[in-house]
């Protein structure tokens, strides 16, 4: 139980293009989803928190117009990196938290997406 | 300021050599402490949640304990497949349900 998928697992794109990453909770309803970024040998950096049906809350220093987040349903959230540049190259990981029950507090993570911008 | 510190930063063990990883925290109101395992190039895998001092949880060769200021992840008779980065995170009251993360302990178990 508590499986989260992420697609694609890796993507290479040209500078200036946009990339969409999908995050799905497969066996539970996720009222809240989180998007993280991780640099090599560093811990997770929270980018934004999204609740189903409402606008995402972005962390300080994260450009909301560059990293568009949509949490359209209880099982799907998307992160779109707009006009990507080489400095956006990173490992992006989503997590999902259930709306209630015994797993209410835990975040369950997807496998991550490696983005390389040329 | 809420803070989570993990030690050691890196640990190398021989197969079968038991040890402990530490996660110390200074937060205003602990709602839960979480342990995750992360393999290279993958997302973190949930291991344990601890809520109150004195609580313990076990899974195979891993045992997590919690006091009022720190948590330990005990690894008994580790195997090479236990090699990974172990991350600790805390959920703080009134923090919009965000996790505060430690930097992790990189564990290598040699056969």
Coordinates of C-alpha atoms in Angstrom, one line a residue:
Chain A
X1 CA 0.0 0.0 0.0
X2 CA 0.8 3.7 -0.2
X3 CA 2.5 3.6 -3.6
X4 CA 3.3 6.8 -5.5
X5 CA 4.4 6.8 -9.1
X6 CA 6.2 9.5 -11.1
X7 CA 6.5 10.0 -14.8
X8 CA 8.8 10.3 -16.6
X9 CA 11.7 8.9 -14.6
X10 CA 14.1 10.9 -16.7
X11 CA 13.9 13.6 -19.3
X12 CA 16.4 15.5 -21.4
X13 CA 15.2 18.8 -23.0
X14 CA 16.6 21.8 -24.8
X15 CA 16.9 25.1 -23.1
X16 CA 13.8 27.2 -23.4
X17 CA 11.3 24.3 -23.6
X18 CA 8.8 23.3 -21.0
X19 CA 8.7 19.9 -19.2
X20 CA 5.8 18.4 -17.3
X21 CA 6.2 15.8 -14.6
X22 CA 3.3 13.7 -13.3
X23 CA 2.9 12.4 -9.8
X24 CA 0.2 9.9 -9.0
X25 CA -0.9 8.2 -5.8
X26 CA -1.9 4.7 -6.9
X27 CA -3.7 3.2 -4.0
X28 CA -4.8 6.0 -1.8
X29 CA -6.3 9.5 -2.0
X30 CA -3.8 12.2 -1.5
X31 CA -5.2 15.4 -0.2
X32 CA -1.8 17.0 -0.1
X33 CA 1.2 16.5 -2.4
X34 CA 4.6 18.0 -2.1
X35 CA 7.3 18.7 -4.7
X36 CA 10.9 18.5 -3.7
X37 CA 14.2 19.2 -5.5
X38 CA 17.4 17.3 -4.6
X39 CA 20.9 18.2 -5.6
X40 CA 23.7 15.6 -5.6
X41 CA 24.7 14.5 -2.1
X42 CA 22.2 16.9 -0.5
X43 CA 19.0 16.5 1.4
X44 CA 15.5 17.2 0.0
X45 CA 14.5 20.8 -0.6
X46 CA 10.8 21.5 -0.5
X47 CA 9.6 23.6 -3.4
X48 CA 5.9 23.7 -2.9
X49 CA 2.9 22.1 -1.2
X50 CA -0.4 21.6 -3.1
X51 CA -3.8 20.7 -1.8
X52 CA -6.3 19.1 -4.1
X53 CA -8.4 21.8 -5.8
X54 CA -6.5 24.8 -4.5
X55 CA -3.5 26.8 -5.5
X56 CA -0.1 25.6 -4.5
X57 CA 1.9 27.2 -1.7
X58 CA 5.5 27.9 -2.8
X59 CA 8.5 28.0 -0.5
X60 CA 10.5 31.2 -0.3
X61 CA 12.8 31.6 -3.3
X62 CA 10.9 29.3 -5.6
X63 CA 9.4 31.0 -8.7
X64 CA 5.8 30.1 -9.0
X65 CA 5.6 31.3 -12.6
X66 CA 8.5 29.0 -13.5
X67 CA 7.4 25.9 -11.6
X68 CA 3.7 25.5 -12.3
X69 CA 1.9 23.0 -10.0
X70 CA -1.5 21.6 -10.6
X71 CA -3.3 19.3 -8.2
X72 CA -6.4 18.6 -10.2
X73 CA -7.5 15.4 -8.4
X74 CA -7.0 13.4 -5.3
X75 CA -4.6 11.1 -7.1
X76 CA -2.7 13.4 -9.5
X77 CA -0.4 16.4 -9.3
X78 CA 1.7 17.8 -12.0
X79 CA 4.8 20.0 -12.0
X80 CA 5.6 22.0 -15.2
X81 CA 9.1 23.5 -15.5
X82 CA 8.5 26.4 -17.9
X83 CA 11.3 27.8 -20.2
X84 CA 13.8 25.4 -18.6
X85 CA 17.4 26.4 -18.4
X86 CA 20.5 24.3 -17.5
X87 CA 20.4 25.5 -13.9
X88 CA 17.0 23.8 -13.6
X89 CA 18.7 20.4 -14.1
X90 CA 18.1 18.4 -11.0
X91 CA 16.3 15.5 -9.4
X92 CA 12.7 16.3 -8.8
X93 CA 10.7 14.1 -6.3
X94 CA 7.1 14.3 -5.4
X95 CA 5.4 12.9 -2.3
X96 CA 1.8 12.4 -1.3
X97 CA 0.0 12.4 2.0
X98 CA -3.3 10.7 2.7
X99 CA -6.3 12.6 3.8
X100 CA -7.0 10.6 6.9
X101 CA -6.7 7.2 8.6
X102 CA -3.7 5.6 10.1
X103 CA -1.2 7.0 7.5
X104 CA -2.4 10.6 7.8
X105 CA 1.0 12.0 8.8
X106 CA 3.3 10.1 6.6
X107 CA 4.6 11.3 3.2
X108 CA 5.1 8.6 0.6
X109 CA 7.5 9.4 -2.2
X110 CA 7.6 8.8 -5.9
X111 CA 10.8 7.4 -7.5
X112 CA 11.9 10.8 -8.8
X113 CA 12.5 12.4 -12.1
X114 CA 15.9 13.3 -13.4
X115 CA 15.7 16.5 -15.5
X116 CA 18.7 17.4 -17.7
X117 CA 18.4 20.7 -19.6
X118 CA 20.9 21.1 -22.4
Chain B
X1 CA 14.6 27.9 14.9
X2 CA 13.5 24.3 14.3
X3 CA 16.4 22.1 13.4
X4 CA 17.2 18.5 12.7
X5 CA 20.8 17.2 12.8
X6 CA 21.9 13.7 11.8
X7 CA 25.2 12.0 12.7
X8 CA 27.4 10.6 11.6
X9 CA 27.4 12.1 8.1
X10 CA 28.8 8.8 6.8
X11 CA 29.3 5.4 8.3
X12 CA 31.1 2.4 7.0
X13 CA 30.4 -1.0 8.6
X14 CA 31.5 -4.6 8.0
X15 CA 28.7 -7.0 7.4
X16 CA 27.3 -8.2 10.7
X17 CA 28.7 -5.2 12.6
X18 CA 25.8 -3.5 14.5
X19 CA 25.6 0.2 15.0
X20 CA 23.3 3.2 15.5
X21 CA 22.5 6.3 13.6
X22 CA 21.5 9.5 15.4
X23 CA 18.9 12.1 14.7
X24 CA 18.7 15.0 17.2
X25 CA 16.1 17.7 17.0
X26 CA 15.3 21.0 18.5
X27 CA 11.7 22.0 17.6
X28 CA 8.9 23.9 19.1
X29 CA 6.4 21.1 19.1
X30 CA 7.0 17.6 17.8
X31 CA 4.1 16.0 16.0
X32 CA 6.0 13.1 14.6
X33 CA 9.5 11.9 13.6
X34 CA 10.0 9.9 10.4
X35 CA 12.8 7.7 9.2
X36 CA 13.3 7.1 5.4
X37 CA 15.8 5.2 3.4
X38 CA 17.0 6.5 0.1
X39 CA 19.0 4.6 -2.5
X40 CA 21.0 6.5 -5.1
X41 CA 18.8 8.0 -7.9
X42 CA 15.5 7.0 -6.2
X43 CA 12.9 8.6 -4.0
X44 CA 13.0 8.1 -0.2
X45 CA 11.3 4.9 1.1
X46 CA 9.3 5.2 4.2
X47 CA 10.5 3.2 7.2
X48 CA 9.1 4.4 10.5
X49 CA 7.0 7.0 12.3
X50 CA 7.5 7.8 16.0
X51 CA 5.2 10.0 17.9
X52 CA 6.2 10.1 21.6
X53 CA 9.2 9.6 23.8
X54 CA 9.8 6.0 24.7
X55 CA 8.2 4.7 21.5
X56 CA 10.1 2.0 19.5
X57 CA 9.4 0.4 16.2
X58 CA 11.1 -2.5 14.4
X59 CA 11.4 -3.8 10.9
X60 CA 13.7 -6.6 10.0
X61 CA 17.2 -5.5 11.1
X62 CA 16.1 -2.0 11.9
X63 CA 14.9 -0.6 15.1
X64 CA 13.9 3.1 15.7
X65 CA 13.7 4.7 19.1
X66 CA 12.6 8.1 20.3
X67 CA 13.5 10.3 23.3
X68 CA 12.5 13.9 24.0
X69 CA 15.5 15.3 22.1
X70 CA 16.7 12.6 19.7
X71 CA 16.0 9.4 17.8
X72 CA 18.2 6.4 17.1
X73 CA 18.1 4.0 14.2
X74 CA 19.7 0.8 15.3
X75 CA 20.9 -1.6 12.7
X76 CA 21.5 -5.1 13.9
X77 CA 23.9 -7.4 11.9
X78 CA 23.7 -5.3 8.8
X79 CA 24.0 -6.7 5.3
X80 CA 25.4 -5.1 2.1
X81 CA 21.8 -4.5 0.9
X82 CA 21.3 -2.1 3.9
X83 CA 23.7 0.3 2.2
X84 CA 21.8 3.5 1.6
X85 CA 21.3 7.0 2.9
X86 CA 19.1 7.2 5.9
X87 CA 17.1 10.4 6.3
X88 CA 15.3 11.7 9.4
X89 CA 12.5 14.3 9.3
X90 CA 10.3 15.9 11.9
X91 CA 6.7 17.2 11.6
X92 CA 6.3 20.3 13.7
X93 CA 3.1 21.6 15.2
X94 CA 1.7 24.6 13.3
X95 CA 4.2 24.4 10.5
X96 CA 1.7 23.9 7.7
X97 CA 2.5 20.1 7.9
X98 CA 5.9 20.6 6.3
X99 CA 8.7 18.2 7.2
X100 CA 12.0 19.5 8.5
X101 CA 14.7 17.3 7.1
X102 CA 18.1 16.2 8.4
X103 CA 21.0 15.9 5.9
X104 CA 21.1 12.2 6.2
X105 CA 23.6 9.5 7.1
X106 CA 25.3 7.6 4.2
X107 CA 25.7 4.0 5.3
X108 CA 28.0 1.6 3.5
X109 CA 28.1 -2.1 4.6
X110 CA 31.0 -4.1 3.3
X111 CA 30.7 -7.8 2.7

